[in-house]
Amino acid sequence: MTTVENGVNVQALLEARTALQGAPEAAQFTWRATSKWDHGVHSTTRVQQFFGLGAEQSHKAESVFDADHPAVFAAEDNGITPIEYLLVGLAGCLTAGVASVAQNRGIQLRSVDAVVEGKHDIRGILGADPDVRNGFNDIKVTFSIDADASKEEIEALVAQSQKRSAVFDALTNPTDVTVEVA
């Protein structure tokens, strides 16, 4: 039997799933990002702390993200646009899912590439047409996967990844969003 090594500790994930089935309160996580306006439409967002397993947690390092708009929007282009971060999140989540599912199913991956495209009519955010929504009209994800598996098995990996993706779920199902002023 060939050992599959995609770098995912599936055993730990399965053990966590079993443990959390008996302790649903520990499965309640709160992810946090703090953002500070810099100048123009440029902001810097930091991510390090989160709550989970009943206590405050911390990533091993703080991640810093710059958001801005491109020069064609009369901005300084100090980072990707906030809506592009949605594409980053979706690509990262689905790709992680593919690796996890492949490891669990004993499928060796050689490469996984995803192209995520979001079609966006910016007349909405500019207030140029009140009938145009502000967000994406549609998003398309295209995977190219090289693995020791049939096309059908690869399609099943992607389908399972999509089924378990938190970001896919947040984008495709209504999510309550509350915006407050402190």
XYZ file of N, CA and C in Angstrom:
546
model
N 0.835 -1.182 0.000
C 0.000 0.000 0.000
C 0.883 1.250 0.000
N 0.562 2.211 -0.843
C 1.308 3.455 -0.940
C 0.833 4.434 0.125
N 1.784 5.064 0.785
C 1.445 6.078 1.786
C 1.176 7.399 1.080
N 0.060 8.022 1.414
C -0.307 9.311 0.841
C 0.126 10.395 1.808
N 0.814 11.419 1.289
C 1.260 12.520 2.135
C 0.969 13.850 1.443
N -0.157 14.437 1.862
C -0.536 15.751 1.351
C -0.351 16.831 2.414
N 0.221 16.468 3.561
C 0.500 17.441 4.609
C -0.680 17.775 5.503
N -1.715 16.944 5.483
C -2.898 17.198 6.305
C -2.986 16.123 7.382
N -3.108 16.548 8.643
C -3.241 15.619 9.757
C -4.719 15.250 9.908
N -5.163 14.343 9.064
C -6.571 13.938 9.044
C -6.976 13.286 10.362
N -6.083 12.526 10.953
C -6.411 11.860 12.210
C -6.793 12.887 13.281
N -6.039 13.977 13.361
C -6.354 15.027 14.345
C -7.703 15.670 14.023
N -7.992 15.873 12.750
C -9.281 16.457 12.369
C -10.438 15.534 12.730
N -10.270 14.250 12.474
C -11.323 13.287 12.808
C -11.514 13.186 14.318
N -10.418 13.226 15.072
C -10.514 13.197 16.529
C -11.209 14.454 17.047
N -10.905 15.606 16.456
C -11.562 16.857 16.851
C -13.052 16.789 16.562
N -13.404 16.253 15.395
C -14.825 16.126 15.052
C -15.549 15.272 16.082
N -14.955 14.153 16.449
C -15.564 13.264 17.439
C -15.690 13.959 18.791
N -14.635 14.644 19.218
C -14.668 15.326 20.520
C -15.716 16.438 20.535
N -15.828 17.189 19.461
C -16.758 18.318 19.432
C -18.214 17.883 19.284
N -18.450 16.656 18.804
C -19.820 16.161 18.748
C -20.405 16.059 20.154
N -19.550 15.800 21.135
C -20.009 15.698 22.516
C -19.849 16.989 23.306
N -19.301 18.013 22.689
C -19.081 19.295 23.381
C -19.350 20.448 22.414
N -20.612 20.623 22.009
C -20.911 21.645 20.996
C -20.531 23.063 21.419
N -20.507 23.346 22.728
C -20.124 24.688 23.183
C -18.667 24.995 22.834
N -17.813 23.989 22.842
C -16.398 24.188 22.493
C -16.210 24.450 20.994
N -17.199 24.077 20.200
C -17.116 24.264 18.752
C -17.501 25.671 18.310
N -17.903 26.503 19.265
C -18.309 27.873 18.933
C -17.072 28.773 18.864
N -16.728 29.189 17.659
C -15.554 30.036 17.446
C -15.994 31.438 17.052
N -15.202 32.432 17.419
C -15.384 33.804 16.973
C -14.067 34.246 16.345
N -14.090 34.470 15.045
C -12.911 34.933 14.311
C -12.929 36.452 14.308
N -11.767 37.079 14.418
C -11.699 38.535 14.510
C -10.683 39.118 13.549
N -11.018 40.292 13.053
C -10.097 41.105 12.263
C -10.279 42.540 12.728
N -9.197 43.264 12.903
C -9.289 44.668 13.282
C -8.709 45.511 12.154
N -9.457 46.533 11.783
C -9.077 47.348 10.630
C -8.881 48.796 11.047
N -7.898 49.431 10.436
C -7.606 50.842 10.700
C -7.478 51.561 9.358
N -8.193 52.671 9.241
C -8.108 53.490 8.041
C -6.734 54.144 7.977
N -6.124 54.130 6.815
C -4.815 54.749 6.622
C -4.940 56.101 5.932
N -5.448 56.095 4.694
C -5.568 57.326 3.914
C -6.357 56.991 2.653
N -7.153 57.924 2.206
C -7.937 57.659 1.002
C -8.838 56.460 1.231
N -8.770 55.470 0.355
C -9.554 54.244 0.541
C -8.667 53.074 0.981
N -7.481 53.391 1.489
C -6.531 52.383 1.965
C -6.760 52.126 3.455
N -6.852 50.861 3.821
C -6.941 50.469 5.223
C -6.033 49.269 5.455
N -5.666 49.075 6.714
C -4.830 47.943 7.100
C -5.596 47.114 8.120
N -5.687 45.830 7.867
C -6.420 44.922 8.749
C -5.450 43.902 9.316
N -5.611 43.648 10.602
C -4.737 42.699 11.297
C -5.566 41.559 11.877
N -4.995 40.367 11.819
C -5.657 39.177 12.344
C -4.657 38.406 13.195
N -5.022 38.165 14.454
C -4.193 37.314 15.305
C -5.020 36.580 16.352
N -5.892 37.280 17.072
C -6.644 36.681 18.169
C -7.975 36.118 17.665
N -8.415 35.058 18.293
C -9.735 34.501 18.044
C -10.174 33.738 19.287
N -11.440 33.408 19.346
C -11.988 32.649 20.460
C -12.409 31.290 19.948
N -12.049 30.234 20.667
C -12.465 28.890 20.292
C -12.076 27.887 21.356
N -12.747 26.774 21.389
C -12.526 25.727 22.390
C -12.707 26.273 23.806
N -13.591 27.282 23.916
C -13.941 27.828 25.218
C -12.969 28.855 25.779
N -11.995 29.301 24.978
C -10.999 30.247 25.488
C -10.450 31.115 24.363
N -9.793 32.210 24.765
C -9.105 33.044 23.787
C -7.934 32.259 23.210
N -7.732 32.398 21.908
C -6.657 31.715 21.194
C -5.874 32.749 20.390
N -4.729 32.340 19.887
C -3.918 33.239 19.077
C -3.213 32.452 17.983
N -3.197 33.028 16.782
C -2.363 32.452 15.721
C -0.908 32.604 16.145
N -0.014 31.804 15.597
C 1.391 31.904 15.998
C 2.020 33.218 15.560
N 1.437 33.880 14.568
C 1.931 35.191 14.136
C 0.751 36.035 13.673
N 0.881 37.328 13.831
C -0.138 38.251 13.332
C -0.025 38.337 11.808
N -1.167 38.342 11.135
C -1.194 38.550 9.683
C -1.722 39.954 9.422
N -1.116 40.637 8.466
C -1.475 42.020 8.145
C -1.883 42.085 6.681
N -3.030 42.720 6.432
C -3.586 42.802 5.084
C -3.874 44.257 4.731
N -3.359 44.694 3.604
C -3.669 46.031 3.095
C -4.784 45.921 2.077
N -5.763 46.797 2.219
C -6.855 46.869 1.248
C -6.878 48.280 0.678
N -7.032 48.368 -0.605
C -7.073 49.650 -1.302
C -7.840 49.417 -2.593
N -7.762 50.343 -3.465
C -8.372 50.204 -4.782
C -7.325 50.532 -5.828
N -7.479 50.001 -7.031
C -6.466 50.226 -8.066
C -6.470 51.667 -8.586
N -5.402 52.000 -9.292
C -5.253 53.341 -9.856
C -6.407 53.694 -10.787
N -6.996 52.711 -11.464
C -8.128 53.004 -12.361
C -9.348 53.489 -11.583
N -9.337 53.335 -10.255
C -10.383 53.883 -9.384
C -9.916 55.168 -8.710
N -8.860 55.783 -9.243
C -8.279 57.015 -8.701
C -7.782 56.811 -7.273
N -7.223 55.640 -6.996
C -6.680 55.324 -5.677
C -5.187 55.026 -5.816
N -4.547 54.694 -4.694
C -3.096 54.499 -4.682
C -2.654 53.057 -4.898
N -3.582 52.109 -4.920
C -3.273 50.705 -5.180
C -2.246 50.124 -4.199
N -2.482 50.362 -2.897
C -1.606 49.838 -1.852
C -1.957 48.413 -1.436
N -2.935 47.818 -2.072
C -3.343 46.462 -1.736
C -4.513 46.072 -2.619
N -4.934 44.827 -2.477
C -6.068 44.376 -3.279
C -7.352 44.987 -2.732
N -8.397 44.949 -3.533
C -9.668 45.512 -3.093
C -10.307 44.590 -2.051
N -11.138 45.155 -1.183
C -11.794 44.310 -0.181
C -12.573 43.148 -0.806
N -13.213 43.377 -1.935
C -13.996 42.292 -2.535
C -13.090 41.189 -3.086
N -11.846 41.526 -3.448
C -10.904 40.495 -3.890
C -10.509 39.583 -2.729
N -10.542 40.127 -1.493
C -10.260 39.272 -0.338
C -11.292 38.152 -0.212
N -12.527 38.393 -0.659
C -13.512 37.305 -0.681
C -13.042 36.176 -1.591
N -12.462 36.541 -2.743
C -11.947 35.527 -3.672
C -10.780 34.772 -3.046
N -9.906 35.499 -2.340
C -8.771 34.874 -1.652
C -9.282 33.865 -0.622
N -10.270 34.283 0.168
C -10.821 33.398 1.189
C -11.460 32.153 0.602
N -12.207 32.339 -0.483
C -12.862 31.196 -1.121
C -11.831 30.240 -1.711
N -10.833 30.779 -2.395
C -9.780 29.930 -2.975
C -9.042 29.165 -1.887
N -8.672 29.856 -0.810
C -7.941 29.199 0.269
C -8.743 28.116 0.960
N -10.016 28.394 1.198
C -10.870 27.436 1.897
C -11.129 26.188 1.048
N -11.475 26.393 -0.212
C -11.740 25.242 -1.085
C -10.482 24.417 -1.327
N -9.347 25.089 -1.492
C -8.095 24.367 -1.727
C -7.697 23.557 -0.498
N -7.845 24.136 0.691
C -7.564 23.396 1.925
C -8.478 22.176 2.027
N -9.727 22.353 1.642
C -10.670 21.240 1.668
C -10.278 20.127 0.720
N -9.833 20.490 -0.479
C -9.391 19.474 -1.442
C -8.241 18.662 -0.850
N -7.263 19.347 -0.249
C -6.118 18.635 0.337
C -6.555 17.720 1.476
N -7.460 18.203 2.321
C -7.926 17.408 3.461
C -8.706 16.184 3.012
N -9.618 16.393 2.076
C -10.434 15.275 1.592
C -9.564 14.258 0.859
N -8.618 14.752 0.057
C -7.720 13.836 -0.655
C -6.920 12.991 0.334
N -6.398 13.631 1.382
C -5.630 12.888 2.387
C -6.514 11.825 3.039
N -7.730 12.203 3.405
C -8.643 11.272 4.057
C -9.018 10.109 3.144
N -9.108 10.377 1.859
C -9.498 9.329 0.899
C -8.302 8.572 0.322
N -7.101 8.904 0.765
C -5.915 8.191 0.292
C -5.518 8.559 -1.123
N -5.774 9.781 -1.527
C -5.430 10.239 -2.875
C -4.227 11.172 -2.789
N -3.150 10.797 -3.478
C -1.944 11.624 -3.487
C -2.113 12.771 -4.480
N -1.934 13.979 -3.979
C -1.971 15.164 -4.830
C -0.558 15.491 -5.294
N -0.437 15.934 -6.540
C 0.822 16.457 -7.037
C 0.744 17.977 -7.169
N -0.430 18.457 -7.580
C -0.626 19.914 -7.650
C -2.112 20.217 -7.606
N -2.427 21.361 -7.004
C -3.795 21.868 -6.968
C -3.710 23.356 -7.259
N -4.327 23.768 -8.339
C -4.377 25.180 -8.717
C -5.834 25.571 -8.881
N -6.162 26.743 -8.400
C -7.533 27.243 -8.539
C -7.485 28.659 -9.096
N -8.374 28.935 -10.015
C -8.587 30.294 -10.509
C -9.995 30.678 -10.071
N -10.089 31.785 -9.334
C -11.376 32.246 -8.830
C -11.641 33.608 -9.450
N -12.771 33.721 -10.120
C -13.142 34.966 -10.788
C -14.501 35.419 -10.295
N -14.595 36.710 -10.000
C -15.865 37.287 -9.588
C -16.259 38.372 -10.575
N -17.428 38.250 -11.149
C -17.945 39.272 -12.068
C -18.641 40.337 -11.240
N -18.291 41.602 -11.519
C -18.721 42.696 -10.660
C -19.055 43.913 -11.506
N -20.278 44.360 -11.453
C -20.709 45.589 -12.123
C -20.549 46.710 -11.109
N -19.524 47.536 -11.282
C -19.202 48.539 -10.261
C -20.140 49.744 -10.268
N -21.107 49.767 -11.178
C -22.082 50.857 -11.127
C -22.836 50.846 -9.802
N -22.982 49.677 -9.197
C -23.675 49.582 -7.912
C -22.946 50.338 -6.818
N -21.639 50.055 -6.636
C -20.898 50.709 -5.560
C -20.686 52.194 -5.823
N -20.740 52.590 -7.086
C -20.590 54.004 -7.424
C -21.905 54.775 -7.326
N -23.008 54.053 -7.123
C -24.315 54.711 -7.059
C -24.805 55.185 -8.419
N -24.231 54.626 -9.488
C -24.599 55.046 -10.846
C -25.903 54.423 -11.321
N -26.291 53.289 -10.738
C -27.528 52.626 -11.124
C -28.094 51.936 -9.889
N -29.222 52.419 -9.375
C -29.780 51.846 -8.140
C -30.267 50.405 -8.300
N -30.393 49.925 -9.516
C -30.844 48.556 -9.748
C -29.695 47.558 -9.811
N -28.453 48.034 -9.734
C -27.281 47.154 -9.787
C -26.798 46.901 -8.361
N -26.643 45.646 -8.008
C -26.186 45.311 -6.652
C -24.737 45.745 -6.458
N -24.335 45.888 -5.209
C -22.983 46.332 -4.892
C -21.942 45.221 -4.996
N -22.355 43.995 -4.785
C -21.409 42.874 -4.747
C -21.281 42.158 -6.071
N -20.634 40.998 -5.993
C -20.435 40.177 -7.180
C -21.763 39.735 -7.775
N -21.808 39.663 -9.109
C -22.957 39.094 -9.803
C -22.865 37.572 -9.783
N -21.658 37.071 -9.941
C -21.415 35.636 -9.844
C -19.927 35.402 -9.629
N -19.615 34.238 -9.104
C -18.239 33.826 -8.843
C -18.051 32.459 -9.480
N -16.909 32.284 -10.144
C -16.584 31.003 -10.775
C -15.233 30.525 -10.261
N -15.182 29.265 -9.842
C -13.942 28.639 -9.386
C -13.613 27.523 -10.359
N -12.395 27.538 -10.881
C -11.942 26.487 -11.797
C -10.695 25.841 -11.211
N -10.776 24.559 -10.919
C -9.645 23.813 -10.372
C -8.915 23.063 -11.474
N -7.598 23.026 -11.355
C -6.739 22.134 -12.131
C -6.002 21.300 -11.090
N -6.285 20.009 -11.086
C -5.736 19.128 -10.053
C -5.028 17.960 -10.714
N -3.779 17.762 -10.319
C -3.002 16.614 -10.766
C -2.881 15.688 -9.564
N -3.452 14.504 -9.677
C -3.482 13.570 -8.547
C -3.554 12.144 -9.049
N -3.246 11.236 -8.154
C -3.384 9.808 -8.451
C -4.842 9.421 -8.263
N -5.690 9.913 -9.181
C -7.125 9.677 -9.073
C -7.769 9.886 -10.438
N -8.936 9.291 -10.612
C -9.702 9.478 -11.843
C -10.347 10.860 -11.840
N -10.823 11.275 -12.991
C -11.525 12.556 -13.102
C -12.733 12.570 -12.157
N -13.450 11.460 -12.079
C -14.616 11.374 -11.201
C -14.226 11.500 -9.739
N -13.112 10.879 -9.346
C -12.653 10.984 -7.953
C -12.225 12.418 -7.634
N -11.587 13.092 -8.586
C -11.180 14.482 -8.388
C -12.409 15.378 -8.285
N -13.398 15.149 -9.129
C -14.644 15.926 -9.037
C -15.322 15.708 -7.685
N -15.251 14.483 -7.170
C -15.834 14.190 -5.855
C -15.059 14.899 -4.736
N -13.730 15.009 -4.866
C -12.929 15.764 -3.893
C -13.394 17.213 -3.835
N -13.540 17.810 -5.016
C -13.950 19.215 -5.093
C -15.363 19.385 -4.534
N -16.250 18.463 -4.867
C -17.634 18.556 -4.372
C -17.677 18.463 -2.842
N -16.883 17.570 -2.261
C -16.860 17.443 -0.796
C -16.231 18.677 -0.157
N -15.208 19.219 -0.790
C -14.589 20.440 -0.288
C -15.604 21.580 -0.279
N -16.341 21.696 -1.356
C -17.386 22.730 -1.464
C -18.446 22.525 -0.387
N -18.814 21.279 -0.144
C -19.847 20.969 0.854
C -19.417 21.371 2.260
N -18.129 21.289 2.572
C -17.625 21.568 3.917
C -16.981 22.949 4.053
N -16.968 23.741 2.994
C -16.290 25.038 3.013
C -17.088 26.095 3.766
N -16.484 26.667 4.801
C -17.127 27.747 5.555
C -17.295 28.993 4.686
N -16.322 29.280 3.845
C -16.393 30.481 3.010
C -17.440 30.299 1.911
N -17.477 29.139 1.281
C -18.506 28.870 0.276
C -19.888 29.020 0.903
N -20.048 28.469 2.102
C -21.327 28.563 2.801
C -21.692 30.022 3.088
N -20.733 30.802 3.581
C -21.009 32.208 3.908
C -21.387 33.016 2.672
N -20.804 32.668 1.525
C -21.105 33.393 0.286
C -22.412 32.957 -0.365
N -22.825 31.726 -0.137
C -23.987 31.202 -0.852
C -25.248 31.096 -0.005
N -25.131 31.343 1.292
C -26.284 31.321 2.186
C -26.367 32.654 2.923
N -27.563 33.106 3.209
C -27.678 34.365 3.961
C -26.951 34.273 5.303
N -26.189 35.299 5.606
C -25.460 35.394 6.868
C -25.848 36.717 7.519
N -26.258 36.669 8.771
C -26.591 37.909 9.483
C -25.318 38.726 9.671
N -25.360 39.972 9.253
C -24.245 40.898 9.440
C -24.772 42.122 10.166
N -24.170 42.453 11.289
C -24.550 43.617 12.069
C -23.405 44.619 12.020
N -23.731 45.870 11.681
C -22.731 46.936 11.676
C -23.156 47.961 12.707
N -22.258 48.275 13.646
C -22.575 49.199 14.746
C -21.536 50.303 14.807
N -21.888 51.361 15.458
C -20.955 52.436 15.773
C -20.778 52.450 17.281
N -19.508 52.335 17.737
C -19.228 52.304 19.187
C -19.262 53.707 19.759
